[in-house]
Short mmCIF file of C-alpha atoms and ligand atoms in Angstrom, two decimals:
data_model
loop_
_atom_site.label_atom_id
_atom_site.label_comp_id
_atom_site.label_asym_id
_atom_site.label_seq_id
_atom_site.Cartn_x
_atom_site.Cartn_y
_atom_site.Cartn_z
CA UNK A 612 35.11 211.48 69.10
CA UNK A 613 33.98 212.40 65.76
CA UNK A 614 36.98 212.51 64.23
CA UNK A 615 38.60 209.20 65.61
CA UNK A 616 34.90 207.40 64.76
CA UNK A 617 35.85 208.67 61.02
CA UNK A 618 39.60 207.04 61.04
CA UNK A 619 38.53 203.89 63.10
CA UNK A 620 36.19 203.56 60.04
CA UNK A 621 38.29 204.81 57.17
CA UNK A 622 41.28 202.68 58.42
CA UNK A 623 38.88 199.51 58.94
CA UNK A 624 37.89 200.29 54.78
CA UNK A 625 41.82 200.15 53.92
CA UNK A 626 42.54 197.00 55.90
CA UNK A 627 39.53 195.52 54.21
CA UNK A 628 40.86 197.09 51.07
CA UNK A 629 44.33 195.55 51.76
CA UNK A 630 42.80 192.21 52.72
CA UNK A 631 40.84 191.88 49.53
CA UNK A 632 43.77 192.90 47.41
CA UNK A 633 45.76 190.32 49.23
CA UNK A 634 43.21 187.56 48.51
CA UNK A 635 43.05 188.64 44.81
CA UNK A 636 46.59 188.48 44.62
CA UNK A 637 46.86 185.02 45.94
CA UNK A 638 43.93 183.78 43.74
CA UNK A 639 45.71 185.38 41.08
CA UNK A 640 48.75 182.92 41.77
CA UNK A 641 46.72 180.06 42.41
CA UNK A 642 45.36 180.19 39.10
CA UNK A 643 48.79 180.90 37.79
CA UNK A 644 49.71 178.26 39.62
CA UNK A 645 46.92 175.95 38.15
CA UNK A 646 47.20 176.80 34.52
CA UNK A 647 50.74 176.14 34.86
CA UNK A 648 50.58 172.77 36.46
CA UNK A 649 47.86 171.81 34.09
CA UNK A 650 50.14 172.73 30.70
CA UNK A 651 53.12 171.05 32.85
CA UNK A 652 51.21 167.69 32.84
CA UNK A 653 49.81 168.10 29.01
CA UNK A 654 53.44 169.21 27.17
CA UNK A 655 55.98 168.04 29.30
CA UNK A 656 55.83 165.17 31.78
CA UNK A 657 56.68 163.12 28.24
CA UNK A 658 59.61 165.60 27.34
CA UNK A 659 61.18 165.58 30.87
CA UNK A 660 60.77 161.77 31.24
CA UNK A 661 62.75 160.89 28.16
CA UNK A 662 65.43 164.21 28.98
CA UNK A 663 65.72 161.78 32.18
CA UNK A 664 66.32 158.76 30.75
CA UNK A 665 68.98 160.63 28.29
CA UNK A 666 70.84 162.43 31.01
CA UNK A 667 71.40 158.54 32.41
CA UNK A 668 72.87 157.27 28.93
CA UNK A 669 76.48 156.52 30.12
CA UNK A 670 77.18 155.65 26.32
CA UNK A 671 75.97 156.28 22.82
CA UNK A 672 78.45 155.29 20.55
CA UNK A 673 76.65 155.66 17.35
CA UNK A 674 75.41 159.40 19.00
CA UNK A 675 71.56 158.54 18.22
CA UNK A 676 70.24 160.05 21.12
CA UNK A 677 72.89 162.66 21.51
CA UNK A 678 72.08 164.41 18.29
CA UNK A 679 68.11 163.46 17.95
CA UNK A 680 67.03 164.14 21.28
CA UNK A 681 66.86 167.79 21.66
CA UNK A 682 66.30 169.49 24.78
CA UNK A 683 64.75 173.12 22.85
CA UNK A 684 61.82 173.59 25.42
CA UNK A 685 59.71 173.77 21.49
CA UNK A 686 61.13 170.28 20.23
CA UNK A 687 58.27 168.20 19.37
CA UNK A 688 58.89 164.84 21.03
CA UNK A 689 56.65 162.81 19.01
CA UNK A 690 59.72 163.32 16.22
CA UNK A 691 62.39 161.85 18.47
CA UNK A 692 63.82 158.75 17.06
CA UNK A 693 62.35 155.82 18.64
CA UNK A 694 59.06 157.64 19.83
CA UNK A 695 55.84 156.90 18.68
CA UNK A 696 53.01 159.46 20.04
CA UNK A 697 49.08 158.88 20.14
CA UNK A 698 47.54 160.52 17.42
CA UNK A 699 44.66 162.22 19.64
CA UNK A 700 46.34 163.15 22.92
CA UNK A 701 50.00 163.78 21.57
CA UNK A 702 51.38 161.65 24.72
CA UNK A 703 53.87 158.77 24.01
CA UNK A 704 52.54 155.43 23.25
CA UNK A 705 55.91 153.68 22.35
CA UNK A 706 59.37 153.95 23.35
CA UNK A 707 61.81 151.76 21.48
CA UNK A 708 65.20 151.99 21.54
CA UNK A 709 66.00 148.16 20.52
CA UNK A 710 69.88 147.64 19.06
CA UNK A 711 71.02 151.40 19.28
CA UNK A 712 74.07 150.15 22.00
CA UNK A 713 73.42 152.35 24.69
CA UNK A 714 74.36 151.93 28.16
CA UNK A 715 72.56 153.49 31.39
CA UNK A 716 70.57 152.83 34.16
CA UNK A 717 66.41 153.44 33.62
CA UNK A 718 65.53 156.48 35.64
CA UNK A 719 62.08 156.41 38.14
CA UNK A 720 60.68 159.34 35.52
CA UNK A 721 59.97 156.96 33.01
CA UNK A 722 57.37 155.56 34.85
CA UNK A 723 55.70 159.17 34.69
CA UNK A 724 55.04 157.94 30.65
CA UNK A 725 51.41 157.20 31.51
CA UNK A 726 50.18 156.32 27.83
CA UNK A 727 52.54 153.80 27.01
CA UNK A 728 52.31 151.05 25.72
CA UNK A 729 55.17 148.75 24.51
CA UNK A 730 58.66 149.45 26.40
CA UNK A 731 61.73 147.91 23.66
CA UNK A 732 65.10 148.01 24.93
CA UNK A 733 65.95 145.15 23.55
CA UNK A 734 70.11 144.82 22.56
CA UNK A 735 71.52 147.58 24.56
CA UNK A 736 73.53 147.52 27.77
CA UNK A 737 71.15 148.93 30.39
CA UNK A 738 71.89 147.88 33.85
CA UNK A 739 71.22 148.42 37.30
CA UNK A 740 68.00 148.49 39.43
CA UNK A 741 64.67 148.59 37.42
CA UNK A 742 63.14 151.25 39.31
CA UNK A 743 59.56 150.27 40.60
CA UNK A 744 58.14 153.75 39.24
CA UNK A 745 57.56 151.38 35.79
CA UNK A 746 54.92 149.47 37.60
CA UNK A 747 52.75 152.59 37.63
CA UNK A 748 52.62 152.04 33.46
CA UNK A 749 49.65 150.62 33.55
CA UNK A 750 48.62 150.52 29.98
CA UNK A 751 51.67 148.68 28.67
CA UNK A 752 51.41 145.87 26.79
CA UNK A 753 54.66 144.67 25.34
CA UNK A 754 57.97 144.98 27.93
CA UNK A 755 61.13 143.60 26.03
CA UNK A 756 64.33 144.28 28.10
CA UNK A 757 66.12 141.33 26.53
CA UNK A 758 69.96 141.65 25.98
CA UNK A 759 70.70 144.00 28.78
CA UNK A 760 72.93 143.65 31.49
CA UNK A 761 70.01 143.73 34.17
CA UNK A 762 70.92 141.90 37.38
CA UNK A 763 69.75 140.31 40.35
CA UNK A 764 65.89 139.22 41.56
CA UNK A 765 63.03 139.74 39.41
CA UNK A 766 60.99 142.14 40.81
CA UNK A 767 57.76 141.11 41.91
CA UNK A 768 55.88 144.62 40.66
CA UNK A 769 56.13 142.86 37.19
CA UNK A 770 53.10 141.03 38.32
CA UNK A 771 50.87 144.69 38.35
CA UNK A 772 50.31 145.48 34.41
CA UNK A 773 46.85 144.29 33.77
CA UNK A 774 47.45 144.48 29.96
CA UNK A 775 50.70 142.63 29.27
CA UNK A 776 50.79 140.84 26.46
CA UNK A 777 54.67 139.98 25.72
CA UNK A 778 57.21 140.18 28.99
CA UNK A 779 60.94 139.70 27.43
CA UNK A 780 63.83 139.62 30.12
CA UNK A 781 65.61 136.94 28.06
CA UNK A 782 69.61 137.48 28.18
CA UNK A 783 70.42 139.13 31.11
CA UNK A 784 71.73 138.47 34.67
CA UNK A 785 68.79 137.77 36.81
CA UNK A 786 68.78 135.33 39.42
CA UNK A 787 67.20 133.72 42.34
CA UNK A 788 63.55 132.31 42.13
CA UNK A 789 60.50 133.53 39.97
CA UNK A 790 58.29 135.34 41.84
CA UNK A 791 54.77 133.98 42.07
CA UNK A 792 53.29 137.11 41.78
CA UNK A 793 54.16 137.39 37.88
CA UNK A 794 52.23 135.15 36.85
CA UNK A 795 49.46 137.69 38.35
CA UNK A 796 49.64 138.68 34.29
CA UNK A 797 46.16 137.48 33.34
CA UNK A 798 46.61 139.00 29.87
CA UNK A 799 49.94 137.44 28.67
CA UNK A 800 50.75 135.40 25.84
CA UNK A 801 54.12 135.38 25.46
CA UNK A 802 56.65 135.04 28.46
CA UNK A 803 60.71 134.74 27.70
CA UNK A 804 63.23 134.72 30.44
CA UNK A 805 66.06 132.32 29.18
CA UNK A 806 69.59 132.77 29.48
CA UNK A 807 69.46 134.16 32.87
CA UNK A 808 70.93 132.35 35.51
CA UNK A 809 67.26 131.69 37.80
CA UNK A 810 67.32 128.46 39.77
CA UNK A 811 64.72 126.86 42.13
CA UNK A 812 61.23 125.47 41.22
CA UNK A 813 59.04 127.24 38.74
CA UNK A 814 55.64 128.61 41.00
CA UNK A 815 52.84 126.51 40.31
CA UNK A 816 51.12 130.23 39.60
CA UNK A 817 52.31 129.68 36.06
CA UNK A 818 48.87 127.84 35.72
CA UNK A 819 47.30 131.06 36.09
CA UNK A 820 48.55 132.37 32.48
CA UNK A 821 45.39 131.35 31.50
CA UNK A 822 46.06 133.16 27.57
CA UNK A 823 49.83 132.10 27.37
CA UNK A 824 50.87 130.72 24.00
CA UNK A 825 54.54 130.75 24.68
CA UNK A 826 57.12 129.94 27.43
CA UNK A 827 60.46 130.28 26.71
CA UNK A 828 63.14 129.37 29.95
CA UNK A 829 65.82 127.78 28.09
CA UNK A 830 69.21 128.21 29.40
CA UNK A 831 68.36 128.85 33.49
CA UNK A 832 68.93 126.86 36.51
CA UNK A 833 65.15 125.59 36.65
CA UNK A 834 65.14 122.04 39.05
CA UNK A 835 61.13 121.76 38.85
CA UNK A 836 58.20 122.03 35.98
CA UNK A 837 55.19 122.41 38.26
CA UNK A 838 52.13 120.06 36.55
CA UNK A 839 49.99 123.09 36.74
CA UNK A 840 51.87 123.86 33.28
CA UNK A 841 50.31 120.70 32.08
CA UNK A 842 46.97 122.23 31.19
CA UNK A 843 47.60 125.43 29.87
CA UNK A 844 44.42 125.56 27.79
CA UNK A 845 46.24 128.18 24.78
CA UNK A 846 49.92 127.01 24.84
CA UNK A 847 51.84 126.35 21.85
CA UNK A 848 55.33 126.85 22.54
CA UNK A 849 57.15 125.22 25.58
CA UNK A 850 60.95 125.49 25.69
CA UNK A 851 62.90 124.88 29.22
CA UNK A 852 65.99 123.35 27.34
CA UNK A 853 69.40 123.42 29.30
CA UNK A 854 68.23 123.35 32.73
CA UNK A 855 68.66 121.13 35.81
CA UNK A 856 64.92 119.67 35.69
CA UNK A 857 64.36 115.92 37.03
CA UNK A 858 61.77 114.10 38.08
CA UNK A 859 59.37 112.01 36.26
CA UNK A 860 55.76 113.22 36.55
CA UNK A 861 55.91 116.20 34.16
CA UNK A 862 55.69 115.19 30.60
CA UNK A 863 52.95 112.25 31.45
CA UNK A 864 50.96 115.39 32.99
CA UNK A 865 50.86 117.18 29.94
CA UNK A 866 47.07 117.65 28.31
CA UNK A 867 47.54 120.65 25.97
CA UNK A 868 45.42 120.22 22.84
CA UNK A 869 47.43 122.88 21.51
CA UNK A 870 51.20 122.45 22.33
CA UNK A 871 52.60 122.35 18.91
CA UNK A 872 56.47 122.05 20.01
CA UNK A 873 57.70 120.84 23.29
CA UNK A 874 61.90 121.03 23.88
CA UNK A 875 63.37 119.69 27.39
CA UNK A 876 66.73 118.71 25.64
CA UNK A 877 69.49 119.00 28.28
CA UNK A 878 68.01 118.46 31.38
CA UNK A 879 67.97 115.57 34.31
CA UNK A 880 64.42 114.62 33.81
CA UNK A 881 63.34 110.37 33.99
CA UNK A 882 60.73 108.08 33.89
CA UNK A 883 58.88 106.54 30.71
CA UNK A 884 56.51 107.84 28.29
CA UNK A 885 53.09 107.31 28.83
CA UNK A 886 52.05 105.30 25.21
CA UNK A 887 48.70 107.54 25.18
CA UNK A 888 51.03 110.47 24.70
CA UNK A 889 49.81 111.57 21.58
CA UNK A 890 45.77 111.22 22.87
CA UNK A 891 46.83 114.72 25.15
CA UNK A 892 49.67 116.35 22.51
CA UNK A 893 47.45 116.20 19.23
CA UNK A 894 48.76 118.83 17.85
CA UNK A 895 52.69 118.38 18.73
CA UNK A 896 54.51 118.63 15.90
CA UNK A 897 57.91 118.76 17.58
CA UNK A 898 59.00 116.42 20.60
CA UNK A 899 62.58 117.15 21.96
CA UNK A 900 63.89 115.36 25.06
CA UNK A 901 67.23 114.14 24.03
CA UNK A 902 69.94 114.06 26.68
CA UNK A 903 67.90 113.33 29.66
CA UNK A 904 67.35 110.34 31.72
CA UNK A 905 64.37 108.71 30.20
CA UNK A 906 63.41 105.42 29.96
CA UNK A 907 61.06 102.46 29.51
CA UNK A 908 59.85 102.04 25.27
CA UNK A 909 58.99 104.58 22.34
CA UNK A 910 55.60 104.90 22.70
CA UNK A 911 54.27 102.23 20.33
CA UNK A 912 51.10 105.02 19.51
CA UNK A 913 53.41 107.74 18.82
CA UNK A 914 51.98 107.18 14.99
CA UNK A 915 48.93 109.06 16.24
CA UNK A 916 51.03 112.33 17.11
CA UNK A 917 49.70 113.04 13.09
CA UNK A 918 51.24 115.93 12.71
CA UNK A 919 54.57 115.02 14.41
CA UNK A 920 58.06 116.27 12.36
CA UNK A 921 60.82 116.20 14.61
CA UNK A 922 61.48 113.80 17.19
CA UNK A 923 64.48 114.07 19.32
CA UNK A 924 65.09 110.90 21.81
CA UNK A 925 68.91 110.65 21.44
CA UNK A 926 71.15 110.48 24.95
CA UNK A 927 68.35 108.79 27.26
CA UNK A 928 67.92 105.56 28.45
CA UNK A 929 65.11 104.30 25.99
CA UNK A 930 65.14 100.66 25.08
CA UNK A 931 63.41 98.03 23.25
CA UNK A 932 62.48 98.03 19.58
CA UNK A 933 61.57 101.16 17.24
CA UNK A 934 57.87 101.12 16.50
CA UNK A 935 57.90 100.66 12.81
CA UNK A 936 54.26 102.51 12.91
CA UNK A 937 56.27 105.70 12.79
CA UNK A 938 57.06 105.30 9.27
CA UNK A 939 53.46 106.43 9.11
CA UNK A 940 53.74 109.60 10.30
CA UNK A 941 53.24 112.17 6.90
CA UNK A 942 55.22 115.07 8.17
CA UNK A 943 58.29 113.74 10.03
CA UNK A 944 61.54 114.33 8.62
CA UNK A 945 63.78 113.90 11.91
CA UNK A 946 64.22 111.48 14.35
CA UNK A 947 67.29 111.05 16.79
CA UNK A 948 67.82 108.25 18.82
CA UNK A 949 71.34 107.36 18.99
CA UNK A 950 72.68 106.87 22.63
CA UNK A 951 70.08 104.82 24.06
CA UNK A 952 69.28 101.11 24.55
CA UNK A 953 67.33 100.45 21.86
CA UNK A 954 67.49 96.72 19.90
CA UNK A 955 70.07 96.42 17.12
CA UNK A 956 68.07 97.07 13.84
CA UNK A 957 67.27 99.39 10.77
CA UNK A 958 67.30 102.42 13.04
CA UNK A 959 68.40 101.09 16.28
CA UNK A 960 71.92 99.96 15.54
CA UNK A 961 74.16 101.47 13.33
CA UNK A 962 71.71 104.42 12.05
CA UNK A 963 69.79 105.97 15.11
CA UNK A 964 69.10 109.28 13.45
CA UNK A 965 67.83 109.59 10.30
CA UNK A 966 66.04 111.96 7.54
CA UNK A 967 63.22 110.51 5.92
C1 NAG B 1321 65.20 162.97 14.77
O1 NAG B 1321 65.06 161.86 13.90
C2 NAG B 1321 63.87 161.85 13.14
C3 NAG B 1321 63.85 160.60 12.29
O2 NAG B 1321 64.35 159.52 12.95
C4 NAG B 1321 63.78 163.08 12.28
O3 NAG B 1321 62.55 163.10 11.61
C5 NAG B 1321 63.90 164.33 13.16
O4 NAG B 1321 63.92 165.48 12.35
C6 NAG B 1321 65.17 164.27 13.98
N1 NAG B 1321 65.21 165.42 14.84
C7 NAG B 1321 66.32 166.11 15.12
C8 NAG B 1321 66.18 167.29 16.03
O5 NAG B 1321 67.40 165.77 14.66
C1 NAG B 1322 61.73 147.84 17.88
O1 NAG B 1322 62.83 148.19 17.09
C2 NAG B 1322 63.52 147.07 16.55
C3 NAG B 1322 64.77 147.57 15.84
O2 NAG B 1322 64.49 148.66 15.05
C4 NAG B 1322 62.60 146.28 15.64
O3 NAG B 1322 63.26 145.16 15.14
C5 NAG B 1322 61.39 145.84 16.44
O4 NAG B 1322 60.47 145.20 15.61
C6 NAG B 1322 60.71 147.03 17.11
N1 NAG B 1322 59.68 146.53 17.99
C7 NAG B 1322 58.40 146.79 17.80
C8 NAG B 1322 57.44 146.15 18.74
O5 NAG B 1322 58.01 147.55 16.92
C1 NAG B 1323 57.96 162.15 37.32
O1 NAG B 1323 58.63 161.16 38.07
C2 NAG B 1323 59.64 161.61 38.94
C3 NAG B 1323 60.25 160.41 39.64
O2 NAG B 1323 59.39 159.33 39.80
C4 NAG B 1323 59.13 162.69 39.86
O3 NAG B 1323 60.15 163.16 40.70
C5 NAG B 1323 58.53 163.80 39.04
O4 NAG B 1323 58.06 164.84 39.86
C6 NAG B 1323 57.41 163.25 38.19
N1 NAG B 1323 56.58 164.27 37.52
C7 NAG B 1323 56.89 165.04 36.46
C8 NAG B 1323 55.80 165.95 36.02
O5 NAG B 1323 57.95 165.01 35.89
C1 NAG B 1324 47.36 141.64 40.29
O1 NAG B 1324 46.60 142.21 39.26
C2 NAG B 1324 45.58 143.05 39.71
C3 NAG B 1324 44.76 143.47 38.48
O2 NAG B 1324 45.56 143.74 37.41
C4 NAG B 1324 46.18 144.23 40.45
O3 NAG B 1324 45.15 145.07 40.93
C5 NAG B 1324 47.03 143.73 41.60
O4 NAG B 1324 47.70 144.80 42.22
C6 NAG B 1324 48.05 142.73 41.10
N1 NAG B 1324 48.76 142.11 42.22
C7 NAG B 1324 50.09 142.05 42.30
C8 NAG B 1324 50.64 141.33 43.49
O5 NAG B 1324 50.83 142.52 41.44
C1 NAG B 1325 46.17 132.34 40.80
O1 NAG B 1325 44.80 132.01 40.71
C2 NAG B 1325 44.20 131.69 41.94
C3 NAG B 1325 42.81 131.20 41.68
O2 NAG B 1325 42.17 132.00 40.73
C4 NAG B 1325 44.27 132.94 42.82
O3 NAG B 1325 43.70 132.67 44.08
C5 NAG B 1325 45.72 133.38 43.00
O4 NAG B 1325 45.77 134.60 43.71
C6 NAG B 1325 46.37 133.58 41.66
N1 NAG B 1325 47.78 133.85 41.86
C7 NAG B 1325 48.45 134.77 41.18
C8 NAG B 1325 49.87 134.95 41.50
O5 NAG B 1325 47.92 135.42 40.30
C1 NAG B 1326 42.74 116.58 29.11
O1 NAG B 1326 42.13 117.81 28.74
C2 NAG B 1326 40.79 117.64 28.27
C3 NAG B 1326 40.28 118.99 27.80
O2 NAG B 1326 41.24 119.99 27.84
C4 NAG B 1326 39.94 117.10 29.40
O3 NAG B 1326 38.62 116.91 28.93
C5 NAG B 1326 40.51 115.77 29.87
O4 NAG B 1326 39.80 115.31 30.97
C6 NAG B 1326 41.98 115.93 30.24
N1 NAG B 1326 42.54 114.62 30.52
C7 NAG B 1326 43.26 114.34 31.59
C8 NAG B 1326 43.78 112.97 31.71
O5 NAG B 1326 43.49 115.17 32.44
C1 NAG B 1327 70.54 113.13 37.37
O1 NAG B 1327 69.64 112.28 38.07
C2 NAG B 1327 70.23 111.06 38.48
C3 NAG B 1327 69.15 110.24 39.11
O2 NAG B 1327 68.04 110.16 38.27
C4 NAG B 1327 71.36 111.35 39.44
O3 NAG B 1327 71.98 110.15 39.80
C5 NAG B 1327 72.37 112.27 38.79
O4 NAG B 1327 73.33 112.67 39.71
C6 NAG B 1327 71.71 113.52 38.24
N1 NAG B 1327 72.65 114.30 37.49
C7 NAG B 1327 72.72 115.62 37.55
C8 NAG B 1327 73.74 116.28 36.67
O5 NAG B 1327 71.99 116.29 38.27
C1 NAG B 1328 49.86 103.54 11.11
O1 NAG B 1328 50.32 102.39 11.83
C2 NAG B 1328 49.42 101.82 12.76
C3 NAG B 1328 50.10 100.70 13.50
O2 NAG B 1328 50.72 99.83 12.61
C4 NAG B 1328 48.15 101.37 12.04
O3 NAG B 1328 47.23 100.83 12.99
C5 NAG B 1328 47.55 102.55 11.34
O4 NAG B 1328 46.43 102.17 10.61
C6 NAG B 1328 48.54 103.21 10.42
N1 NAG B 1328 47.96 104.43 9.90
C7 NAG B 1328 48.01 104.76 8.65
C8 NAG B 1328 47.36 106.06 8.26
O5 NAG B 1328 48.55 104.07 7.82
C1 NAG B 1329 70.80 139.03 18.67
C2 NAG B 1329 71.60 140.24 18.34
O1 NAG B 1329 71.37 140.91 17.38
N1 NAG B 1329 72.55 140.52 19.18
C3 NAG B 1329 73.41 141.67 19.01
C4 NAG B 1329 73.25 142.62 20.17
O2 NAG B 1329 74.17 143.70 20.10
C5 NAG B 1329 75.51 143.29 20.08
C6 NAG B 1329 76.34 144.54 20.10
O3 NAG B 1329 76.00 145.31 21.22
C7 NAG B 1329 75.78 142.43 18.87
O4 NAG B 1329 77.11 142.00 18.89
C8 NAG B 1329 74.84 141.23 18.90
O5 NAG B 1329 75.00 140.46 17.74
#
């Protein structure tokens, strides 16, 4: 009884032994563990993003990632050609690998590049799906995918970078309809998606780029320009050249104090000028809506447009007499009109365009 009272208790003192060990030795690998994921997240989420995005380079024909990148576990990324790191945290802050003629799809790991800040691609042949992991980047500011090979819808996930400043898709393959929820971008300034091949109406959303200084959709299949565009309090720059826009209500919509150029050229658009165009457009100093369907007269106030330089009326349906009041306008040293109705005289008949 003694005896087995002695065991039961020396064997109950080695399984607590044992069980304490155990627990040590699993703390001990938690913290491992820990330490490990911790140093993981400081040193190399960067590295093994961008060892990602090189493993899915198809081509590199002038070898600039083949030879720079290194994949030496002690390689300092922030040396890497076309890295730029944060001074204080050592994490990436730019990636830009504009005009080095690679070709590859962008891998989800590059959305694991939580400091950045401008993505440049611009010039290369990147294709396939833009993987939604990017939408997780949430401090970028500048995105410029623009000569790429990129394909299909725009995603709408664009619409989730509070920060975006400059959004670039310009010269690639996308098609289909803008999604509304881009213009979600309450930060943006500068927006370019010509040359693409989108069609349909542009979302009256667009009214919500509240900063935007410049739109550039030249070269789509646009049909509508929603009015909402008309009172973009900050925009300078509006270029939808080479589309399929008509209708008629657009440009007498437009109130921007500080549109300074304004290009439709090439598009189905009709309907006259309203002659208090220059009383919303004070600042225009370029008007281009040749080869379109207007009609109706030259605004006989365009003189008050002071800052005017290049007007461009040639291939619409304009008629009556040239406002001789435009001779003065200071700054202008173009005006095309040829191809239109206008009445025989200085400008009108034999000499429609002009340099003053
Ligand atoms: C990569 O290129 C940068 C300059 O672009 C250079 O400073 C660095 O030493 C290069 N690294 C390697 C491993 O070639
Ligand atoms: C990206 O690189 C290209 C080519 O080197 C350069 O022209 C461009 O200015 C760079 N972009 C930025 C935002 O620095
Ligand atoms: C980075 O992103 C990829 C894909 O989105 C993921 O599989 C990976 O675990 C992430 N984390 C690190 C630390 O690389
Ligand atoms: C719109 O932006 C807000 C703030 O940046 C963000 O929380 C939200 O997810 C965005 N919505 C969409 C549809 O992208
Ligand atoms: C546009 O702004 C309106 C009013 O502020 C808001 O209700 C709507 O959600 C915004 N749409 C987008 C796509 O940001
Ligand atoms: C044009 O815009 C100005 C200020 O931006 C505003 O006061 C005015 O009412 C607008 N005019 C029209 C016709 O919408
Ligand atoms: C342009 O619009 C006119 C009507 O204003 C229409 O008759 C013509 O077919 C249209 N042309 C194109 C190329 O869409
Ligand atoms: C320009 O022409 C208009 C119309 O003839 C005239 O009322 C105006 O005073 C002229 N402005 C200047 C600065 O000569
Ligand atoms: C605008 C521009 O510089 N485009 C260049 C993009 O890259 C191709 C070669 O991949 C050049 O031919 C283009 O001139």
């Amino acid at each position: 009884m003694e005896i087995s009272h002695f065991l039961l208790s020396k064997m109950l003192s080695m399984i607590h032994y044992c069980l304490c060990y155990i627990f040590m030795m699993m703390m001990a690998n938690c913290l491992t563990a820990g330490a490990l994921a911790i140093a993981h997240t400081n040193f190399s989420t960067d590295q093994s993003a961008l060892l990602s995005l090189k493993a899915h380079i198809i081509s590199d024909p002038q070898n600039i990632l083949t030879a720079n990148w290194s994949s030496a576990s002690n390689s300092d990324i922030c040396t890497w050609v076309g890295v730029t790191c944060g001074a204080r945290h050592h994490r990436i802050t730019a990636l830009n690998l504009s005009y080095m003629g690679l070709a590859g799809v962008i891998p989800p790991h590059l959305g694991n590049l939580s400091f950045l800040v401008e993505l440049g691609l611009e010039n290369n042949s990147f294709h396939g799906p833009l993987p939604q992991e990017l939408s997780r980047l949430r401090r970028l500011k500048t995105i410029n995918f623009g000569n790429n090979n990129f394909m299909g819808t725009i995603p709408s996930w664009f619409g989730s970078f509070p920060k975006l400043q400059t959004f670039k898709l310009l010269g690639n393959g996308f098609s289909g309809f803008i999604p509304a929820a881009i213009f979600n971008l309450s930060a943006l300034e500068i927006i370019d998606l010509s040359s693409n091949q989108l069609s349909g109406s542009i979302p009256r959303e667009i009214g919500n780029l509240t900063m935007v200084k410049s739109i550039h959709l030249d070269d789509n299949k646009f049909e509508e320009l929603p009015k909402e565009i008309g009172s973009l309090g900050q925009l300078e720059e509006l270029l939808v050249q080479d589309n399929a826009l008509k209708g008629s209500a657009f440009v007498p919509a437009l109130n921007i104090s500080s549109l300074i150029t304004l290009a439709l050229f090439g598009n189905n658009m009709s309907g006259s000028l309203p002659n208090n165009i220059c009383e919303h457009l004070p600042s225009v100093r370029g008007i281009n809506l040749g080869q379109n369907q207007f009609d109706g007269l030259i605004p006989s106030k365009l003189w008050q447009c002071k800052e005017l330089r290049v007007v461009s009326f040639e291939y619409n349906n304009f008629r009556g007499s040239i406002p001789k009041s435009l001779g003065n306008l200071t700054y202008l040293s173009r005006i095309y009109l040829y191809h239109n109705n206008l009445e025989g005289n200085k400008f009108g008949g034999v000499l429609q365009s002009f340099r003053f």
